[in-house]
Amino acid sequence: MAEYFIPIAVITFLIIINGFFVAAEFAIAAAPRTRVAQMAEAGSVPAQRVLVILRTPDLLNRYISTAQVGITIASLGLGSYGEHAIAEWFIGPLEHLGWVGDALAHSAATVISVALLTYLHVVIGEMVPKTLALQSAAKAAVRLSPMMAMAELVFRPLTLILNWIGAAILRLAGLPEADAAAKLISSEELAYIVEESSVSGLLDPEEQLYLENVLDFHDRMVGQVMTPRTRMVALPINADFATNMRTVIEQPHSRYPVFAESRDDIVGILHVKDLARRVTLNEQEFDLRSILREPVFVPETLSLEDMLNEFRHRHIQVAVVVDEYGGTAGIVTLEDLAEELIGEIQDEFDHEIAPFSELDARTLRVRGDLLLDEITQHYDIDFDDVEAETVGGLIMEQLGHVAEPGERAEYQGLTFDVESIDGLAVETAIIGLPEEKGEETSAASTHDEATADAASEEAPDTPTT
């Protein structure tokens, strides 16, 4: 009995050791840093150590190297000891069969032992611990870290030598060493995580939209979100007080660009608070220049991220946007940037048309200046091969001329009906979304059934005998 007990105990021990290092390697590789940080903040000392390892590339590399050395030693021990021990169990019974020679018995016993060890090693020593570790990677990494700390001390000389040799081979081959940034998650991966979380029900659509807006924020430019020149409310500096006050009352805003000869010559920004101070002092005759604030000019291509930094550092909330020729393209405000993150903001003085509204499941009413990216976010429609950035621009691009009310443009199954125009620009349009395949099939089958029913009703009764 002892001849079986000791080999079984040794083989079991080596499989457990192998499984321990496999679990430790997969757990540390898959452990979410945020979850480990939460455990560390709760006071878990092992979690604090794991967090340091995850944040330090050298420590993480040493940790994984220790696990790999442990797996290698356990696997070699299992192969060298276990194969011989198990083969001995089968040689005698095979030889007693009589029709099997000694050489064939040894070969068959070796094949059986290798097959049995491979099964035990792969299933119990690899797959089971890997699965268990991945099910709760953060907890597994924290629980296994104290024993891994001891293993690191034991294997440290060996891991240092092996890491040095590995780094030398990479340098000789001209290959880059592991970069700490490689473990970081890119914005594209974050967007995929957000989408998958929404599909699985962990995020509601509004939360998904907020997160996607944040991820897209640095890719957007001022020219995409500004109030264009044609819709910009500006005050002429040479107009009389009553004229400018009428504009302020009829089109209330907190800040107005003020121009001299034309809108391409912005000379300052008027804040209504500065104007109100003069009004309360009954000063109706004063030089408007005396209360203007210095305008800040930015290019259309400035990113929203950089624009936000400009607003913060200069303590302003409005900037004049210039095009590549130096003319005024429009103005951008802090509110414009906020709306890119949380959606349209309308106060009690805003009477603008909503950017888009659903008339029914397949029909939208949209503003002409609505970015095509906004439609893509909500309805997963691509406009990659379109030069235009707005709905109005797309309509004119497809029509090939200035749009008129009632005209229709089509693009990849979508219909764009011009509802109203403002000057030469599309003010509102009705978008007809394409029917999904399931809806088309259902509609077709319903039509066929209706046709069949109508035919049967019109057919004369057939006499029976």
PDB file of C-alpha atoms in Angstrom, residues 158-312:
ATOM      1  CA  LEU A 158      16.557  32.534 -10.163  1.00  0.00           C
ATOM      2  CA  THR A 159      13.968  35.048 -11.396  1.00  0.00           C
ATOM      3  CA  LEU A 160      16.532  37.876 -11.455  1.00  0.00           C
ATOM      4  CA  ILE A 161      18.887  35.789 -13.592  1.00  0.00           C
ATOM      5  CA  LEU A 162      16.114  34.639 -15.926  1.00  0.00           C
ATOM      6  CA  ASN A 163      14.710  38.173 -16.314  1.00  0.00           C
ATOM      7  CA  TRP A 164      18.173  39.506 -17.116  1.00  0.00           C
ATOM      8  CA  ILE A 165      18.725  36.794 -19.722  1.00  0.00           C
ATOM      9  CA  GLY A 166      15.285  37.419 -21.229  1.00  0.00           C
ATOM     10  CA  ALA A 167      15.895  41.183 -21.444  1.00  0.00           C
ATOM     11  CA  ALA A 168      19.301  40.580 -23.059  1.00  0.00           C
ATOM     12  CA  ILE A 169      17.750  38.311 -25.703  1.00  0.00           C
ATOM     13  CA  LEU A 170      15.100  40.940 -26.472  1.00  0.00           C
ATOM     14  CA  ARG A 171      17.778  43.618 -26.877  1.00  0.00           C
ATOM     15  CA  LEU A 172      19.845  41.385 -29.163  1.00  0.00           C
ATOM     16  CA  ALA A 173      16.768  40.669 -31.262  1.00  0.00           C
ATOM     17  CA  GLY A 174      15.936  44.376 -31.418  1.00  0.00           C
ATOM     18  CA  LEU A 175      12.575  43.856 -29.743  1.00  0.00           C
ATOM     19  CA  PRO A 176      11.154  46.349 -27.209  1.00  0.00           C
ATOM     20  CA  GLU A 177      10.810  45.339 -23.597  1.00  0.00           C
ATOM     21  CA  ALA A 178       7.390  45.318 -21.953  1.00  0.00           C
ATOM     22  CA  ASP A 179       5.992  48.815 -21.603  1.00  0.00           C
ATOM     23  CA  ALA A 180       3.989  49.791 -18.533  1.00  0.00           C
ATOM     24  CA  ALA A 181       1.530  51.617 -20.776  1.00  0.00           C
ATOM     25  CA  ALA A 182       0.686  48.346 -22.545  1.00  0.00           C
ATOM     26  CA  LYS A 183      -1.480  47.324 -19.580  1.00  0.00           C
ATOM     27  CA  LEU A 184      -3.427  50.559 -19.624  1.00  0.00           C
ATOM     28  CA  ILE A 185      -6.845  50.667 -21.279  1.00  0.00           C
ATOM     29  CA  SER A 186      -7.183  52.823 -24.397  1.00  0.00           C
ATOM     30  CA  SER A 187     -10.159  55.072 -25.107  1.00  0.00           C
ATOM     31  CA  GLU A 188     -11.314  52.630 -27.811  1.00  0.00           C
ATOM     32  CA  GLU A 189     -11.290  49.788 -25.280  1.00  0.00           C
ATOM     33  CA  LEU A 190     -13.166  51.957 -22.787  1.00  0.00           C
ATOM     34  CA  ALA A 191     -15.795  52.724 -25.435  1.00  0.00           C
ATOM     35  CA  TYR A 192     -16.168  48.995 -26.088  1.00  0.00           C
ATOM     36  CA  ILE A 193     -16.541  48.331 -22.344  1.00  0.00           C
ATOM     37  CA  VAL A 194     -19.225  51.032 -22.107  1.00  0.00           C
ATOM     38  CA  GLU A 195     -21.115  49.554 -25.060  1.00  0.00           C
ATOM     39  CA  GLU A 196     -20.928  46.005 -23.689  1.00  0.00           C
ATOM     40  CA  SER A 197     -22.021  47.215 -20.240  1.00  0.00           C
ATOM     41  CA  SER A 198     -25.032  48.901 -21.805  1.00  0.00           C
ATOM     42  CA  VAL A 199     -25.957  45.787 -23.800  1.00  0.00           C
ATOM     43  CA  SER A 200     -25.745  43.655 -20.658  1.00  0.00           C
ATOM     44  CA  GLY A 201     -27.964  46.102 -18.741  1.00  0.00           C
ATOM     45  CA  LEU A 202     -25.325  47.452 -16.334  1.00  0.00           C
ATOM     46  CA  LEU A 203     -25.710  50.964 -17.783  1.00  0.00           C
ATOM     47  CA  ASP A 204     -28.902  52.684 -18.841  1.00  0.00           C
ATOM     48  CA  PRO A 205     -28.916  54.537 -22.211  1.00  0.00           C
ATOM     49  CA  GLU A 206     -28.472  57.958 -20.604  1.00  0.00           C
ATOM     50  CA  GLU A 207     -25.419  56.837 -18.624  1.00  0.00           C
ATOM     51  CA  GLN A 208     -23.993  55.264 -21.767  1.00  0.00           C
ATOM     52  CA  LEU A 209     -24.465  58.531 -23.658  1.00  0.00           C
ATOM     53  CA  TYR A 210     -22.720  60.569 -20.948  1.00  0.00           C
ATOM     54  CA  LEU A 211     -19.718  58.226 -20.904  1.00  0.00           C
ATOM     55  CA  GLU A 212     -19.479  58.127 -24.700  1.00  0.00           C
ATOM     56  CA  ASN A 213     -19.627  61.938 -24.808  1.00  0.00           C
ATOM     57  CA  VAL A 214     -16.718  62.148 -22.364  1.00  0.00           C
ATOM     58  CA  LEU A 215     -14.674  59.683 -24.439  1.00  0.00           C
ATOM     59  CA  ASP A 216     -15.432  61.592 -27.665  1.00  0.00           C
ATOM     60  CA  PHE A 217     -14.771  65.007 -26.106  1.00  0.00           C
ATOM     61  CA  HIS A 218     -11.052  65.196 -26.954  1.00  0.00           C
ATOM     62  CA  ASP A 219     -11.706  64.184 -30.588  1.00  0.00           C
ATOM     63  CA  ARG A 220     -14.081  67.068 -31.306  1.00  0.00           C
ATOM     64  CA  MET A 221     -13.120  70.551 -32.422  1.00  0.00           C
ATOM     65  CA  VAL A 222     -14.461  74.003 -31.668  1.00  0.00           C
ATOM     66  CA  GLY A 223     -15.746  74.391 -35.224  1.00  0.00           C
ATOM     67  CA  GLN A 224     -18.123  71.463 -34.683  1.00  0.00           C
ATOM     68  CA  VAL A 225     -19.899  72.898 -31.635  1.00  0.00           C
ATOM     69  CA  MET A 226     -19.734  76.674 -32.085  1.00  0.00           C
ATOM     70  CA  THR A 227     -22.669  78.955 -32.835  1.00  0.00           C
ATOM     71  CA  PRO A 228     -22.015  79.758 -36.509  1.00  0.00           C
ATOM     72  CA  ARG A 229     -21.637  83.298 -37.759  1.00  0.00           C
ATOM     73  CA  THR A 230     -25.066  83.219 -39.439  1.00  0.00           C
ATOM     74  CA  ARG A 231     -26.794  82.554 -36.088  1.00  0.00           C
ATOM     75  CA  MET A 232     -24.500  84.718 -33.962  1.00  0.00           C
ATOM     76  CA  VAL A 233     -26.177  87.639 -32.178  1.00  0.00           C
ATOM     77  CA  ALA A 234     -23.710  90.544 -32.310  1.00  0.00           C
ATOM     78  CA  LEU A 235     -23.925  94.278 -31.601  1.00  0.00           C
ATOM     79  CA  PRO A 236     -22.515  97.000 -33.889  1.00  0.00           C
ATOM     80  CA  ILE A 237     -20.358  99.394 -31.910  1.00  0.00           C
ATOM     81  CA  ASN A 238     -21.540 102.384 -33.928  1.00  0.00           C
ATOM     82  CA  ALA A 239     -25.262 101.746 -33.326  1.00  0.00           C
ATOM     83  CA  ASP A 240     -27.109 104.010 -30.918  1.00  0.00           C
ATOM     84  CA  PHE A 241     -27.921 102.938 -27.372  1.00  0.00           C
ATOM     85  CA  ALA A 242     -31.614 102.294 -28.055  1.00  0.00           C
ATOM     86  CA  THR A 243     -30.883  99.989 -31.007  1.00  0.00           C
ATOM     87  CA  ASN A 244     -28.455  97.857 -29.046  1.00  0.00           C
ATOM     88  CA  MET A 245     -30.768  97.729 -26.030  1.00  0.00           C
ATOM     89  CA  ARG A 246     -33.590  96.540 -28.285  1.00  0.00           C
ATOM     90  CA  THR A 247     -31.377  93.683 -29.500  1.00  0.00           C
ATOM     91  CA  VAL A 248     -30.420  92.770 -25.935  1.00  0.00           C
ATOM     92  CA  ILE A 249     -34.074  92.682 -24.853  1.00  0.00           C
ATOM     93  CA  GLU A 250     -35.362  90.785 -27.888  1.00  0.00           C
ATOM     94  CA  GLN A 251     -32.516  88.266 -27.979  1.00  0.00           C
ATOM     95  CA  PRO A 252     -31.391  87.895 -24.357  1.00  0.00           C
ATOM     96  CA  HIS A 253     -27.930  86.506 -23.691  1.00  0.00           C
ATOM     97  CA  SER A 254     -25.358  87.163 -21.002  1.00  0.00           C
ATOM     98  CA  ARG A 255     -22.552  88.116 -23.420  1.00  0.00           C
ATOM     99  CA  TYR A 256     -22.502  89.661 -26.894  1.00  0.00           C
ATOM    100  CA  PRO A 257     -19.673  90.042 -29.395  1.00  0.00           C
ATOM    101  CA  VAL A 258     -19.363  93.645 -30.550  1.00  0.00           C
ATOM    102  CA  PHE A 259     -18.086  94.456 -34.046  1.00  0.00           C
ATOM    103  CA  ALA A 260     -16.903  97.604 -35.808  1.00  0.00           C
ATOM    104  CA  GLU A 261     -17.151  97.608 -39.611  1.00  0.00           C
ATOM    105  CA  SER A 262     -18.331  94.002 -40.006  1.00  0.00           C
ATOM    106  CA  ARG A 263     -18.640  90.741 -38.099  1.00  0.00           C
ATOM    107  CA  ASP A 264     -15.104  89.945 -39.211  1.00  0.00           C
ATOM    108  CA  ASP A 265     -13.926  92.855 -37.053  1.00  0.00           C
ATOM    109  CA  ILE A 266     -14.852  91.837 -33.495  1.00  0.00           C
ATOM    110  CA  VAL A 267     -13.551  94.501 -31.112  1.00  0.00           C
ATOM    111  CA  GLY A 268     -14.789  93.185 -27.773  1.00  0.00           C
ATOM    112  CA  ILE A 269     -17.290  91.221 -25.699  1.00  0.00           C
ATOM    113  CA  LEU A 270     -20.128  93.016 -23.921  1.00  0.00           C
ATOM    114  CA  HIS A 271     -21.316  91.522 -20.633  1.00  0.00           C
ATOM    115  CA  VAL A 272     -24.895  92.470 -19.726  1.00  0.00           C
ATOM    116  CA  LYS A 273     -23.826  93.051 -16.109  1.00  0.00           C
ATOM    117  CA  ASP A 274     -21.510  95.843 -17.265  1.00  0.00           C
ATOM    118  CA  LEU A 275     -24.331  97.274 -19.350  1.00  0.00           C
ATOM    119  CA  ALA A 276     -26.778  97.013 -16.429  1.00  0.00           C
ATOM    120  CA  ARG A 277     -24.457  99.059 -14.201  1.00  0.00           C
ATOM    121  CA  ARG A 278     -24.522 101.947 -16.690  1.00  0.00           C
ATOM    122  CA  VAL A 279     -28.293 101.667 -17.085  1.00  0.00           C
ATOM    123  CA  THR A 280     -28.881 101.850 -13.315  1.00  0.00           C
ATOM    124  CA  LEU A 281     -26.737 104.992 -13.265  1.00  0.00           C
ATOM    125  CA  ASN A 282     -28.974 106.438 -16.009  1.00  0.00           C
ATOM    126  CA  GLU A 283     -26.008 106.711 -18.325  1.00  0.00           C
ATOM    127  CA  GLN A 284     -27.534 106.367 -21.775  1.00  0.00           C
ATOM    128  CA  GLU A 285     -24.821 108.239 -23.575  1.00  0.00           C
ATOM    129  CA  PHE A 286     -21.448 106.551 -23.117  1.00  0.00           C
ATOM    130  CA  ASP A 287     -18.734 105.016 -25.225  1.00  0.00           C
ATOM    131  CA  LEU A 288     -19.530 101.316 -25.601  1.00  0.00           C
ATOM    132  CA  ARG A 289     -15.806 100.586 -25.916  1.00  0.00           C
ATOM    133  CA  SER A 290     -15.306 101.626 -22.286  1.00  0.00           C
ATOM    134  CA  ILE A 291     -17.172  98.590 -20.944  1.00  0.00           C
ATOM    135  CA  LEU A 292     -16.070  95.997 -23.504  1.00  0.00           C
ATOM    136  CA  ARG A 293     -13.923  93.073 -22.450  1.00  0.00           C
ATOM    137  CA  GLU A 294     -10.962  91.889 -24.481  1.00  0.00           C
ATOM    138  CA  PRO A 295     -12.060  89.225 -26.997  1.00  0.00           C
ATOM    139  CA  VAL A 296     -10.268  85.887 -27.145  1.00  0.00           C
ATOM    140  CA  PHE A 297      -9.817  84.419 -30.624  1.00  0.00           C
ATOM    141  CA  VAL A 298      -9.415  80.693 -31.243  1.00  0.00           C
ATOM    142  CA  PRO A 299      -9.145  78.624 -34.448  1.00  0.00           C
ATOM    143  CA  GLU A 300     -11.894  76.287 -35.635  1.00  0.00           C
ATOM    144  CA  THR A 301      -9.520  73.340 -35.302  1.00  0.00           C
ATOM    145  CA  LEU A 302      -8.863  73.820 -31.576  1.00  0.00           C
ATOM    146  CA  SER A 303      -9.903  70.718 -29.636  1.00  0.00           C
ATOM    147  CA  LEU A 304     -12.678  71.002 -27.067  1.00  0.00           C
ATOM    148  CA  GLU A 305     -10.247  69.808 -24.411  1.00  0.00           C
ATOM    149  CA  ASP A 306      -7.875  72.697 -25.169  1.00  0.00           C
ATOM    150  CA  MET A 307     -10.813  75.116 -25.390  1.00  0.00           C
ATOM    151  CA  LEU A 308     -11.972  74.068 -21.930  1.00  0.00           C
ATOM    152  CA  ASN A 309      -8.466  74.729 -20.598  1.00  0.00           C
ATOM    153  CA  GLU A 310      -8.544  78.186 -22.218  1.00  0.00           C
ATOM    154  CA  PHE A 311     -11.842  78.979 -20.503  1.00  0.00           C
ATOM    155  CA  ARG A 312     -10.474  77.856 -17.147  1.00  0.00           C
TER     156      ARG A 312
END
